[in-house]
mmCIF file of C-alpha atoms in Angstrom:
data_model
loop_
_atom_site.group_PDB
_atom_site.id
_atom_site.type_symbol
_atom_site.label_atom_id
_atom_site.label_comp_id
_atom_site.label_asym_id
_atom_site.label_seq_id
_atom_site.Cartn_x
_atom_site.Cartn_y
_atom_site.Cartn_z
ATOM 1 C CA MET A 1 -22.446 -10.218 -48.136
ATOM 2 C CA SER A 2 -22.259 -7.313 -45.674
ATOM 3 C CA GLU A 3 -24.290 -4.199 -46.248
ATOM 4 C CA ILE A 4 -22.647 -0.819 -46.192
ATOM 5 C CA PHE A 5 -23.996 1.624 -43.631
ATOM 6 C CA THR A 6 -25.307 4.836 -45.126
ATOM 7 C CA PRO A 7 -26.856 7.548 -42.971
ATOM 8 C CA LEU A 8 -29.324 8.453 -45.719
ATOM 9 C CA ASP A 9 -30.815 4.930 -45.752
ATOM 10 C CA THR A 10 -31.096 4.961 -41.968
ATOM 11 C CA LEU A 11 -32.876 8.324 -42.087
ATOM 12 C CA ARG A 12 -35.297 6.982 -44.715
ATOM 13 C CA ASP A 13 -36.080 3.973 -42.469
ATOM 14 C CA ILE A 14 -36.805 6.313 -39.574
ATOM 15 C CA PHE A 15 -39.201 8.376 -41.673
ATOM 16 C CA ARG A 16 -40.854 5.230 -43.060
ATOM 17 C CA PHE A 17 -41.574 3.914 -39.513
ATOM 18 C CA TRP A 18 -42.388 7.247 -37.849
ATOM 19 C CA TRP A 19 -45.720 5.906 -36.633
ATOM 20 C CA TYR A 20 -43.933 3.073 -34.757
ATOM 21 C CA ILE A 21 -41.661 5.550 -32.965
ATOM 22 C CA ALA A 22 -44.597 7.821 -32.082
ATOM 23 C CA LEU A 23 -46.646 4.851 -30.796
ATOM 24 C CA THR A 24 -43.731 3.666 -28.637
ATOM 25 C CA ILE A 25 -43.350 7.149 -27.139
ATOM 26 C CA ILE A 26 -47.072 7.391 -26.347
ATOM 27 C CA LEU A 27 -47.210 3.893 -24.828
ATOM 28 C CA GLY A 28 -44.122 4.630 -22.725
ATOM 29 C CA GLY A 29 -45.727 7.832 -21.456
ATOM 30 C CA ILE A 30 -48.933 6.012 -20.531
ATOM 31 C CA ALA A 31 -46.983 3.262 -18.732
ATOM 32 C CA GLY A 32 -44.982 5.879 -16.803
ATOM 33 C CA TRP A 33 -48.146 7.742 -15.830
ATOM 34 C CA ILE A 34 -49.782 4.511 -14.571
ATOM 35 C CA PHE A 35 -46.670 3.570 -12.600
ATOM 36 C CA PHE A 36 -46.498 7.077 -11.082
ATOM 37 C CA SER A 37 -50.177 7.058 -10.113
ATOM 38 C CA LEU A 38 -49.863 3.685 -8.356
ATOM 39 C CA ARG A 39 -46.956 4.759 -6.140
ATOM 40 C CA PRO A 40 -47.392 7.421 -3.486
ATOM 41 C CA PRO A 41 -44.969 10.342 -3.672
ATOM 42 C CA ILE A 42 -41.996 10.381 -1.313
ATOM 43 C CA TYR A 43 -41.203 13.707 0.320
ATOM 44 C CA GLU A 44 -37.779 14.656 1.595
ATOM 45 C CA SER A 45 -36.751 17.064 4.299
ATOM 46 C CA LYS A 46 -33.236 18.146 5.240
ATOM 47 C CA ALA A 47 -31.611 19.459 8.383
ATOM 48 C CA SER A 48 -27.986 20.559 8.656
ATOM 49 C CA ILE A 49 -25.480 21.167 11.408
ATOM 50 C CA SER A 50 -22.364 23.147 10.620
ATOM 51 C CA ILE A 51 -19.274 22.111 12.572
ATOM 52 C CA SER A 52 -16.308 24.331 13.327
ATOM 53 C CA ILE A 53 -13.025 23.551 15.024
ATOM 54 C CA ASP A 54 -11.597 26.001 17.538
ATOM 55 C CA TYR A 55 -7.981 26.130 16.387
ATOM 56 C CA VAL A 56 -7.038 28.374 19.312
ATOM 57 C CA TYR A 57 -8.008 25.537 21.629
ATOM 58 C CA THR A 58 -6.841 22.566 19.534
ATOM 59 C CA GLY A 59 -3.804 24.056 17.832
ATOM 60 C CA LYS A 60 -2.903 23.331 14.235
ATOM 61 C CA LEU A 61 -4.413 20.073 13.009
ATOM 62 C CA THR A 62 -3.467 17.978 10.008
ATOM 63 C CA ASP A 63 -6.076 17.150 7.394
ATOM 64 C CA ILE A 64 -6.310 13.626 8.789
ATOM 65 C CA GLU A 65 -6.885 14.909 12.324
ATOM 66 C CA GLU A 66 -9.577 17.311 11.115
ATOM 67 C CA ASP A 67 -11.260 14.550 9.141
ATOM 68 C CA HIS A 68 -11.134 12.256 12.166
ATOM 69 C CA ALA A 69 -12.648 14.940 14.414
ATOM 70 C CA LEU A 70 -15.479 15.564 11.958
ATOM 71 C CA GLY A 71 -16.065 11.822 11.675
ATOM 72 C CA VAL A 72 -16.356 11.567 15.453
ATOM 73 C CA VAL A 73 -18.922 14.372 15.369
ATOM 74 C CA GLY A 74 -20.904 12.314 12.864
ATOM 75 C CA ASP A 75 -20.698 9.320 15.182
ATOM 76 C CA ILE A 76 -22.203 11.457 17.946
ATOM 77 C CA LEU A 77 -24.932 12.873 15.699
ATOM 78 C CA PHE A 78 -26.174 9.502 14.512
ATOM 79 C CA THR A 79 -25.971 7.415 17.680
ATOM 80 C CA SER A 80 -28.806 5.109 18.597
ATOM 81 C CA GLU A 81 -29.483 7.334 21.622
ATOM 82 C CA VAL A 82 -30.196 10.325 19.383
ATOM 83 C CA MET A 83 -32.438 8.276 17.103
ATOM 84 C CA GLU A 84 -34.300 6.733 20.051
ATOM 85 C CA ALA A 85 -34.804 10.202 21.536
ATOM 86 C CA VAL A 86 -36.241 11.381 18.211
ATOM 87 C CA VAL A 87 -38.677 8.450 18.169
ATOM 88 C CA LEU A 88 -39.710 9.062 21.798
ATOM 89 C CA GLN A 89 -40.247 12.765 21.151
ATOM 90 C CA ALA A 90 -42.264 11.981 18.008
ATOM 91 C CA HIS A 91 -44.427 9.540 19.985
ATOM 92 C CA SER A 92 -45.019 12.126 22.700
ATOM 93 C CA GLU A 93 -46.231 14.540 20.010
ATOM 94 C CA GLY A 94 -48.631 11.995 18.520
ATOM 95 C CA TRP A 95 -46.642 10.788 15.489
ATOM 96 C CA GLU A 96 -46.582 7.049 14.844
ATOM 97 C CA VAL A 97 -43.024 6.122 13.906
ATOM 98 C CA SER A 98 -40.801 3.240 14.965
ATOM 99 C CA LEU A 99 -37.037 3.179 15.326
ATOM 100 C CA ASP A 100 -36.733 0.825 12.340
ATOM 101 C CA GLN A 101 -38.858 3.146 10.183
ATOM 102 C CA LEU A 102 -36.738 6.122 11.208
ATOM 103 C CA ILE A 103 -33.453 4.364 10.524
ATOM 104 C CA SER A 104 -34.631 3.182 7.095
ATOM 105 C CA SER A 105 -35.814 6.673 6.113
ATOM 106 C CA VAL A 106 -32.782 8.649 7.332
ATOM 107 C CA TYR A 107 -29.771 9.352 5.136
ATOM 108 C CA PRO A 108 -26.808 11.064 6.807
ATOM 109 C CA GLU A 109 -24.352 12.982 4.636
ATOM 110 C CA ARG A 110 -21.216 14.972 5.301
ATOM 111 C CA ARG A 111 -20.156 17.796 3.036
ATOM 112 C CA PHE A 112 -16.948 19.414 4.208
ATOM 113 C CA TYR A 113 -17.829 20.881 7.630
ATOM 114 C CA VAL A 114 -21.581 20.322 7.383
ATOM 115 C CA TRP A 115 -23.401 17.226 8.592
ATOM 116 C CA GLN A 116 -26.772 16.853 6.945
ATOM 117 C CA ILE A 117 -29.637 14.458 7.475
ATOM 118 C CA ARG A 118 -32.207 13.718 4.801
ATOM 119 C CA VAL A 119 -35.505 12.236 5.972
ATOM 120 C CA GLN A 120 -37.821 10.668 3.409
ATOM 121 C CA ASN A 121 -41.455 9.829 4.097
ATOM 122 C CA GLU A 122 -44.813 9.672 2.354
ATOM 123 C CA ASN A 123 -46.083 12.332 4.778
ATOM 124 C CA PRO A 124 -44.321 15.672 4.145
ATOM 125 C CA ASP A 125 -45.187 17.001 7.602
ATOM 126 C CA LEU A 126 -43.735 13.935 9.294
ATOM 127 C CA ALA A 127 -40.536 14.121 7.216
ATOM 128 C CA ALA A 128 -40.032 17.773 8.172
ATOM 129 C CA HIS A 129 -40.902 17.140 11.802
ATOM 130 C CA LEU A 130 -38.484 14.210 12.116
ATOM 131 C CA ALA A 131 -35.669 16.257 10.568
ATOM 132 C CA ASN A 132 -36.332 19.078 13.032
ATOM 133 C CA LEU A 133 -36.498 16.670 15.976
ATOM 134 C CA TRP A 134 -33.189 15.157 14.904
ATOM 135 C CA LEU A 135 -31.665 18.641 14.692
ATOM 136 C CA GLU A 136 -32.783 19.451 18.248
ATOM 137 C CA GLU A 137 -31.617 16.133 19.707
ATOM 138 C CA ALA A 138 -28.327 16.166 17.810
ATOM 139 C CA SER A 139 -27.584 19.725 18.943
ATOM 140 C CA ARG A 140 -28.316 18.724 22.529
ATOM 141 C CA GLU A 141 -26.051 15.685 22.234
ATOM 142 C CA LEU A 142 -23.242 17.742 20.683
ATOM 143 C CA ALA A 143 -23.452 20.297 23.498
ATOM 144 C CA ASN A 144 -23.326 17.442 26.009
ATOM 145 C CA ALA A 145 -20.298 15.895 24.278
ATOM 146 C CA ALA A 146 -18.529 19.267 24.175
ATOM 147 C CA GLN A 147 -19.080 19.695 27.898
ATOM 148 C CA HIS A 148 -17.677 16.208 28.544
ATOM 149 C CA ALA A 149 -14.629 17.043 26.422
ATOM 150 C CA LYS A 150 -14.043 20.268 28.375
ATOM 151 C CA ASN A 151 -14.372 18.366 31.669
ATOM 152 C CA ALA A 152 -11.936 15.684 30.488
ATOM 153 C CA ASP A 153 -9.444 18.369 29.426
ATOM 154 C CA SER A 154 -9.781 20.091 32.796
ATOM 155 C CA PHE A 155 -9.162 16.811 34.615
ATOM 156 C CA GLN A 156 -6.163 16.079 32.388
ATOM 157 C CA ARG A 157 -4.666 19.509 33.148
ATOM 158 C CA THR A 158 -5.163 18.883 36.885
ATOM 159 C CA VAL A 159 -3.448 15.495 36.620
ATOM 160 C CA ASP A 160 -0.595 17.039 34.619
ATOM 161 C CA ALA A 161 -0.176 19.770 37.253
ATOM 162 C CA LEU A 162 -0.125 17.203 40.069
ATOM 163 C CA GLU A 163 2.416 15.078 38.207
ATOM 164 C CA SER A 164 4.650 18.099 37.683
ATOM 165 C CA CYS A 165 4.579 18.689 41.463
ATOM 166 C CA PHE A 166 5.866 15.162 42.087
ATOM 167 C CA HIS A 167 8.618 15.553 39.481
ATOM 168 C CA ALA A 168 9.774 18.807 41.079
ATOM 169 C CA VAL A 169 10.367 17.094 44.454
#
């Protein structure tokens, strides 16, 4: 025979076994405190680079073209060369970090026109320092890539001008 559910009976059961609920809460709190004390805290540091597109230079872009351009920027920001440069710079400043440790502690994110890196480490100073080193190296690499793009555009314009000379003859 099935019993009928009544909220009043359920509430009476809860009040009858209040000590069991309180004991479970206390034991859970103690277990959480022990678990927390056994694990070292993980600190996180963030660095961001805001990207803008020069529409005067590029012309009107579709959403897909903009998304592609911002994705390419992310590819430049998180290349192995940038990460290796961060590790080398950290070593030169006395920090002990390997490329594998850096890669496993770095989390890149893109939010609209902002590329962000989150660095997690047990040492808060190291996490902040690695994020700042990445920001410096990534900015340098972006400036280098922008210069290459300007050079390529200049060469393309020269080639186009030379081709137009041949077509005119």
